[in-house]
Amino acid sequence: MMKSLIALAFGTLVLGIAEFVMMGILTDVANDLSVTIPQAGHLISAYAVGVCIGAPLLLAIRRMPLKRILILLAVVMAVGNLMAAASPNYIFLLVARLISGLPHGAYFGVASIVAGKLAVKGKETQAVSIMIAGMTIANVIGVPIGTALSVWVSWRYTFLLAAVCSVFTVYILHKWVPFMPAMEDTGFRSQFRMFKHLGAWLILLATFCGSVGVFSVSSYIRPILTINSGFSEEMLTPLMVVAGMAMVAGNLLSGRFSDKFTPGRAAAFSGGLIFVGTILIHFYSYYAVIMVMAMIMCYSGQFALSCPQQLLIIRYSYGAALMGGASIQIAFNFGNALGAYLGGLPEHHNVPDPYSYSALIGAGFAILSAVCMVWFVRRYEKNK
């Protein structure tokens, strides 16, 4: 089972590199392609648009065996990243980024189903957390390596690295993941049945609000650490490694706690953790030690929230597991985009101490995430 989960995790590792490395190489891409940094920023948005388009497209291949779907999605990852590496101009790279995002939500949805089927009974959330671990490891190892390649050689080698990892993912998915038949086809319309149920909406809303809460802070973590907390630029890299390790720990611990206390309770606690972290940043970001503690809370809470919710949406998708697993990635990415936008409003409107108020905005959404999951627990998990 472990080899199969590692194969699944390699896919999320590639997706993590492709999604997050753009933030570290943005300036290099802008300079090389002779575009402004705001224009280069659209390359981040293009990936998110690809995620939102690609998730519903999963319905077109829902009758395929699950293993074959995973391999097909990994092939698309390779194509998108190869196109990005070979991009002759900005428009071509924009299209390549959109293609790279297409398999994101679909892969998470299918891989979550496969991980749950591979798991020992009662350990399903731990299995999903191992699958998601690739995304957290991408932030600790993959993104720094990709950024370094861009600085030392060229940003094209960063995408080439992601493409090579994609090809390797195709190979180990083929070798290590056992054959799994297609999900029972209940018809196209039934894939949208989940949206008639409160449970699914509570999970999606909690994911969305938790993501807004974290990204209203993480999108501006550099100025918060340097301007508010007084850290030097040289300290940013080790601090980001600490943040990445917090993601890994939060993800793996939430898998264990979910299987012990139920996924809903673990997700509610995670939303509360993000709330406490953002409140501490709002009031105490000028105290370096407290700031680092709060940053660890936010980053660990982000992936501690992701793991149980990925499993819950499959359980409460009412026969539409593929759509459920993909939809939660749409909620996550919409949250990313809105969090970055809302977190920038205080600075845009010249609010004094703007980044403290970015955190306050995040705190409001984080508490909404926790409330949604408490509501979910009381309605669906109270007697478990």
C-alpha positions as a printed NumPy array, in Angstrom:
array([[  0.   ,   0.   ,   0.   ],
       [  2.775,   2.448,   0.926],
       [  4.406,   2.299,  -2.532],
       [  1.05 ,   3.089,  -4.103],
       [  0.545,   6.082,  -1.784],
       [  4.061,   7.324,  -2.572],
       [  3.22 ,   7.17 ,  -6.282],
       [  0.085,   9.23 ,  -5.644],
       [  2.111,  11.697,  -3.547],
       [  4.57 ,  12.215,  -6.404],
       [  1.678,  13.564,  -8.459],
       [  0.767,  16.115,  -5.787],
       [  4.471,  17.006,  -5.518],
       [  4.488,  17.951,  -9.226],
       [  1.276,  19.939,  -8.815],
       [  2.721,  21.734,  -5.788],
       [  5.855,  22.744,  -7.692],
       [  3.849,  23.88 , -10.729],
       [  1.402,  25.908,  -8.627],
       [  3.654,  27.596,  -6.076],
       [  7.051,  27.991,  -7.8  ],
       [  5.71 ,  30.771, -10.022],
       [  5.756,  33.124,  -7.039],
       [  9.5  ,  32.643,  -6.626],
       [ 10.46 ,  33.03 , -10.307],
       [  8.029,  35.793, -11.268],
       [ 10.679,  38.507, -11.656],
       [ 12.949,  36.283, -13.767],
       [ 10.095,  35.375, -16.126],
       [  9.007,  39.011, -16.447],
       [ 12.529,  40.163, -17.296],
       [ 13.163,  37.377, -19.817],
       [  9.86 ,  37.795, -21.664],
       [  9.89 ,  41.615, -21.46 ],
       [  6.598,  41.953, -19.586],
       [  5.734,  43.805, -16.388],
       [  5.576,  42.003, -13.053],
       [  1.755,  42.506, -12.858],
       [  1.49 ,  40.897, -16.327],
       [  3.672,  38.024, -15.148],
       [  1.337,  37.724, -12.173],
       [ -1.389,  36.664, -14.615],
       [  0.583,  33.432, -15.047],
       [ -0.394,  32.538, -11.472],
       [ -4.03 ,  33.319, -12.252],
       [ -3.873,  31.247, -15.458],
       [ -2.978,  28.16 , -13.423],
       [ -5.922,  28.794, -11.085],
       [ -8.263,  29.198, -14.067],
       [ -6.962,  25.87 , -15.404],
       [ -7.821,  24.227, -12.079],
       [-11.381,  25.535, -12.23 ],
       [-11.855,  24.477, -15.873],
       [-10.208,  21.093, -15.489],
       [-12.208,  19.862, -12.511],
       [-15.59 ,  19.708, -14.324],
       [-13.879,  18.189, -17.394],
       [-13.239,  15.145, -15.207],
       [-16.865,  14.187, -15.812],
       [-16.043,  13.482, -19.462],
       [-13.685,  10.648, -18.46 ],
       [-15.572,   9.396, -15.396],
       [-16.177,   5.977, -16.999],
       [-12.443,   5.244, -17.272],
       [-10.687,   3.039, -14.684],
       [ -9.298,   5.188, -11.879],
       [ -5.664,   4.214, -12.454],
       [ -5.929,   5.137, -16.134],
       [ -7.386,   8.535, -15.226],
       [ -4.45 ,   9.212, -12.902],
       [ -1.919,   8.315, -15.593],
       [ -3.713,  10.481, -18.162],
       [ -3.69 ,  13.438, -15.764],
       [  0.035,  12.951, -15.085],
       [  0.652,  13.004, -18.844],
       [ -1.17 ,  16.356, -19.053],
       [  1.064,  17.644, -16.22 ],
       [  4.128,  16.674, -18.265],
       [  2.776,  18.326, -21.429],
       [  1.888,  21.566, -19.651],
       [  5.263,  21.891, -17.94 ],
       [  7.188,  20.995, -21.116],
       [  5.254,  23.661, -22.989],
       [  6.097,  26.16 , -20.246],
       [  9.8  ,  25.276, -20.435],
       [  9.828,  25.775, -24.221],
       [  7.628,  28.898, -24.312],
       [  8.818,  31.338, -27.015],
       [  6.691,  34.206, -25.686],
       [  4.342,  35.388, -22.947],
       [  1.057,  34.282, -24.577],
       [  2.387,  30.753, -25.16 ],
       [  3.479,  30.558, -21.512],
       [  0.06 ,  31.809, -20.407],
       [ -1.595,  28.935, -22.326],
       [  0.963,  26.468, -20.958],
       [  0.17 ,  27.552, -17.387],
       [ -3.542,  27.07 , -18.014],
       [ -2.882,  23.547, -19.344],
       [ -0.67 ,  22.803, -16.328],
       [ -3.58 ,  23.681, -14.041],
       [ -6.146,  21.499, -15.83 ],
       [ -5.267,  18.197, -14.061],
       [ -4.898,  19.733, -10.587],
       [ -8.389,  19.42 ,  -9.117],
       [ -9.158,  16.215, -11.013],
       [ -5.953,  14.548,  -9.799],
       [ -6.646,  15.403,  -6.167],
       [-10.2  ,  14.13 ,  -6.494],
       [ -9.279,  10.786,  -8.067],
       [ -6.152,  10.288,  -5.941],
       [ -8.198,  10.835,  -2.762],
       [-10.63 ,   8.126,  -3.837],
       [ -7.8  ,   5.735,  -4.689],
       [ -5.971,   6.459,  -1.398],
       [ -9.159,   5.777,   0.553],
       [ -9.658,   2.466,  -1.26 ],
       [ -6.05 ,   1.436,  -0.605],
       [ -6.206,   2.243,   3.117],
       [ -6.764,  -0.146,   5.979],
       [-10.253,   0.357,   7.415],
       [-10.208,   3.187,   9.928],
       [ -7.004,   4.676,   8.483],
       [ -8.487,   6.343,   5.406],
       [ -7.63 ,   9.906,   6.417],
       [ -4.016,   8.984,   7.158],
       [ -3.779,   7.507,   3.664],
       [ -5.164,  10.711,   2.14 ],
       [ -2.696,  12.756,   4.224],
       [  0.215,  10.758,   2.752],
       [ -1.123,  11.464,  -0.738],
       [ -1.393,  15.185,   0.043],
       [  2.087,  15.162,   1.613],
       [  3.609,  15.62 ,  -1.85 ],
       [  2.083,  19.1  ,  -1.985],
       [  3.607,  20.058,   1.368],
       [  7.023,  18.597,   0.45 ],
       [  6.914,  20.67 ,  -2.738],
       [  6.898,  23.784,  -0.554],
       [  9.823,  22.568,   1.562],
       [ 12.072,  21.153,  -1.194],
       [ 10.646,  21.472,  -4.713],
       [  9.868,  25.194,  -4.749],
       [ 13.261,  26.281,  -3.276],
       [ 15.084,  24.057,  -5.798],
       [ 12.959,  25.416,  -8.647],
       [ 13.612,  28.999,  -7.532],
       [ 17.35 ,  28.318,  -7.29 ],
       [ 17.381,  26.869, -10.82 ],
       [ 15.71 ,  30.034, -12.079],
       [ 18.295,  32.24 , -10.37 ],
       [ 21.374,  30.196, -11.299],
       [ 20.446,  28.934, -14.781],
       [ 17.015,  29.831, -16.19 ],
       [ 13.37 ,  29.712, -15.161],
       [ 12.869,  27.283, -18.068],
       [ 14.821,  24.626, -16.156],
       [ 12.352,  25.02 , -13.295],
       [  9.498,  23.893, -15.521],
       [ 11.725,  21.239, -17.081],
       [ 12.269,  19.827, -13.584],
       [  8.493,  19.678, -13.074],
       [  8.096,  17.949, -16.459],
       [ 10.726,  15.308, -15.606],
       [  8.998,  14.666, -12.267],
       [  5.691,  14.329, -14.168],
       [  7.133,  11.662, -16.462],
       [  8.497,   9.793, -13.44 ],
       [  5.034,  10.025, -11.868],
       [  3.515,   8.382, -14.948],
       [  6.01 ,   5.522, -14.579],
       [  5.473,   4.847, -10.865],
       [  1.688,   5.189, -11.142],
       [  1.834,   2.487, -13.806],
       [  4.153,   0.28 , -11.736],
       [  2.984,   0.808,  -8.151],
       [ -0.735,   1.556,  -8.215],
       [ -2.948,  -1.519,  -8.615],
       [ -5.703,  -1.617, -11.199],
       [ -8.91 ,  -0.035,  -9.983],
       [-12.145,  -0.154, -11.945],
       [-14.124,   2.942, -12.835],
       [-16.509,   4.42 , -10.309],
       [-20.121,   3.356, -10.708],
       [-21.609,   5.61 , -13.361],
       [-24.792,   7.104, -11.96 ],
       [-25.248,   9.488, -14.885],
       [-24.098,  12.981, -15.712],
       [-26.815,  14.854, -13.811],
       [-26.232,  12.845, -10.647],
       [-22.694,  14.264, -10.459],
       [-24.264,  17.543,  -9.375],
       [-26.536,  15.953,  -6.762],
       [-24.131,  16.851,  -3.962],
       [-24.908,  20.547,  -4.371],
       [-28.428,  19.912,  -3.054],
       [-27.084,  18.889,   0.362],
       [-26.025,  21.109,   3.258],
       [-23.157,  18.832,   4.3  ],
       [-21.3  ,  19.273,   1.008],
       [-21.765,  23.051,   1.086],
       [-20.464,  23.303,   4.659],
       [-17.305,  21.404,   3.676],
       [-16.746,  23.535,   0.562],
       [-17.401,  26.787,   2.426],
       [-15.034,  25.78 ,   5.237],
       [-12.336,  25.016,   2.67 ],
       [-12.912,  28.304,   0.857],
       [-12.931,  30.44 ,   4.025],
       [ -9.907,  28.677,   5.521],
       [ -7.977,  29.253,   2.308],
       [ -8.916,  32.955,   2.255],
       [ -7.822,  33.19 ,   5.891],
       [ -4.365,  31.763,   5.248],
       [ -3.662,  33.45 ,   1.912],
       [ -4.628,  36.913,   3.119],
       [ -1.507,  36.542,   5.278],
       [  0.778,  34.205,   3.314],
       [  0.521,  36.32 ,   0.144],
       [  2.182,  39.152,   2.097],
       [  4.366,  37.109,   4.414],
       [  7.578,  38.712,   3.119],
       [  6.705,  42.312,   4.078],
       [  5.106,  41.128,   7.334],
       [  8.334,  39.371,   8.353],
       [ 10.71 ,  42.095,   7.146],
       [  8.759,  45.305,   7.82 ],
       [  6.687,  44.376,  10.87 ],
       [  8.831,  41.71 ,  12.548],
       [ 12.212,  43.138,  11.556],
       [ 13.724,  39.984,  10.034],
       [ 16.492,  40.449,   7.474],
       [ 16.101,  39.3  ,   3.866],
       [ 18.703,  36.594,   4.578],
       [ 16.409,  35.087,   7.223],
       [ 13.483,  34.669,   4.827],
       [ 14.686,  31.396,   3.288],
       [ 15.109,  29.526,   6.608],
       [ 11.8  ,  30.959,   7.814],
       [ 10.055,  29.672,   4.689],
       [ 11.601,  26.25 ,   5.294],
       [ 10.124,  26.363,   8.807],
       [  6.743,  27.284,   7.265],
       [  7.019,  24.381,   4.834],
       [  7.842,  21.964,   7.66 ],
       [  4.772,  23.264,   9.505],
       [  2.67 ,  22.348,   6.455],
       [  4.088,  18.813,   6.432],
       [  3.491,  18.361,  10.164],
       [ -0.024,  19.82 ,  10.033],
       [ -1.007,  17.558,   7.168],
       [  0.307,  14.327,   8.715],
       [ -0.97 ,  15.072,  12.235],
       [ -4.443,  15.95 ,  10.981],
       [ -4.593,  12.567,   9.253],
       [ -3.986,  10.815,  12.584],
       [ -6.36 ,  13.064,  14.532],
       [ -9.071,  12.655,  11.899],
       [ -9.025,   8.872,  12.178],
       [ -9.068,   9.136,  15.986],
       [-11.588,  11.95 ,  16.553],
       [-13.436,  12.176,  13.157],
       [-12.401,  14.365,  10.198],
       [-14.955,  17.078,  10.979],
       [-13.556,  17.678,  14.456],
       [ -9.997,  17.797,  13.1  ],
       [-11.039,  20.333,  10.438],
       [-12.897,  22.487,  12.997],
       [ -9.81 ,  22.549,  15.215],
       [ -7.632,  23.462,  12.209],
       [ -9.871,  26.407,  11.328],
       [ -9.593,  27.558,  14.937],
       [ -5.807,  27.242,  14.76 ],
       [ -5.686,  29.495,  11.692],
       [ -7.932,  31.993,  13.502],
       [ -5.616,  32.151,  16.535],
       [ -2.569,  32.505,  14.252],
       [ -4.037,  35.391,  12.254],
       [ -5.236,  37.193,  15.404],
       [ -1.749,  36.929,  16.89 ],
       [ -0.281,  38.385,  13.681],
       [ -2.756,  41.271,  13.811],
       [ -1.827,  42.243,  17.383],
       [  1.749,  40.993,  17.783],
       [  3.489,  40.876,  14.383],
       [  6.071,  43.351,  15.711],
       [  7.296,  40.693,  18.166],
       [  9.523,  38.318,  16.19 ],
       [  9.085,  35.207,  18.371],
       [  5.29 ,  35.518,  18.516],
       [  5.218,  36.172,  14.762],
       [  7.086,  32.936,  14.018],
       [  4.724,  30.988,  16.315],
       [  1.7  ,  32.549,  14.59 ],
       [  3.146,  31.797,  11.148],
       [  3.591,  28.138,  12.137],
       [ -0.048,  28.028,  13.311],
       [ -1.327,  29.437,  10.014],
       [  0.747,  27.23 ,   7.729],
       [  0.191,  24.033,   9.711],
       [ -3.519,  24.837,   9.95 ],
       [ -3.754,  25.293,   6.179],
       [ -2.892,  21.664,   5.406],
       [ -4.361,  20.295,   8.619],
       [ -7.634,  21.653,   7.214],
       [ -7.06 ,  20.293,   3.709],
       [ -6.594,  16.614,   4.552],
       [ -9.846,  15.855,   6.458],
       [-11.917,  18.008,   4.13 ],
       [-10.622,  16.155,   1.071],
       [-11.896,  12.902,   2.59 ],
       [-15.128,  14.391,   3.921],
       [-16.218,  15.773,   0.554],
       [-15.916,  12.282,  -0.936],
       [-17.972,  10.774,   1.893],
       [-20.653,  13.437,   1.637],
       [-20.808,  13.839,  -2.136],
       [-23.846,  11.548,  -2.379],
       [-22.647,   9.391,  -5.242],
       [-20.651,  12.159,  -6.96 ],
       [-17.223,  11.43 ,  -5.459],
       [-15.277,  12.519,  -8.549],
       [-17.025,  15.883,  -8.705],
       [-16.728,  16.296,  -4.939],
       [-13.   ,  15.651,  -4.853],
       [-12.419,  18.06 ,  -7.727],
       [-14.796,  20.741,  -6.399],
       [-12.916,  21.125,  -3.153],
       [ -9.811,  22.084,  -5.138],
       [-11.853,  24.756,  -6.913],
       [-12.909,  26.092,  -3.496],
       [ -9.296,  26.051,  -2.334],
       [ -8.022,  27.932,  -5.392],
       [-10.818,  30.513,  -5.331],
       [ -9.893,  31.054,  -1.689],
       [ -6.253,  31.546,  -2.656],
       [ -7.144,  34.204,  -5.21 ],
       [ -9.626,  36.081,  -3.002],
       [ -7.314,  35.902,   0.014],
       [ -4.467,  37.513,  -1.934],
       [ -6.835,  40.234,  -3.2  ],
       [ -8.471,  41.028,   0.149],
       [ -5.158,  40.923,   1.991],
       [ -3.827,  43.636,  -0.3  ],
       [ -6.742,  46.045,   0.241],
       [ -5.391,  47.698,   3.427],
       [ -2.156,  48.668,   1.65 ],
       [ -4.041,  49.738,  -1.496],
       [ -6.187,  52.091,   0.595],
       [ -3.198,  53.406,   2.576],
       [ -4.391,  51.999,   5.901],
       [ -1.778,  52.547,   8.657],
       [  0.051,  49.302,   9.505],
       [ -1.663,  47.599,   6.524],
       [ -0.318,  44.054,   6.958],
       [ -1.691,  43.772,  10.487],
       [ -5.118,  44.451,   8.999],
       [ -4.489,  41.9  ,   6.248],
       [ -4.239,  39.361,   9.079],
       [ -7.447,  40.682,  10.662],
       [ -9.282,  40.077,   7.379],
       [ -7.888,  36.553,   7.394],
       [ -9.045,  36.017,  10.965],
       [-12.627,  36.838,   9.998],
       [-12.644,  34.171,   7.291],
       [-10.798,  31.648,   9.48 ],
       [-13.46 ,  31.826,  12.196],
       [-16.137,  31.337,   9.52 ],
       [-14.286,  28.176,   8.424],
       [-14.269,  26.886,  12.006],
       [-17.976,  27.729,  12.456],
       [-18.892,  25.828,   9.276],
       [-17.067,  22.736,  10.519],
       [-18.561,  22.96 ,  14.03 ],
       [-21.991,  23.143,  12.387],
       [-21.046,  20.128,  10.261],
       [-19.869,  18.153,  13.309],
       [-23.047,  18.881,  15.293],
       [-25.257,  17.849,  12.379],
       [-23.352,  14.879,  10.919],
       [-20.742,  13.628,  13.401],
       [-22.237,  14.409,  16.815],
       [-22.813,  10.787,  17.763],
       [-19.587,   9.366,  16.314]])
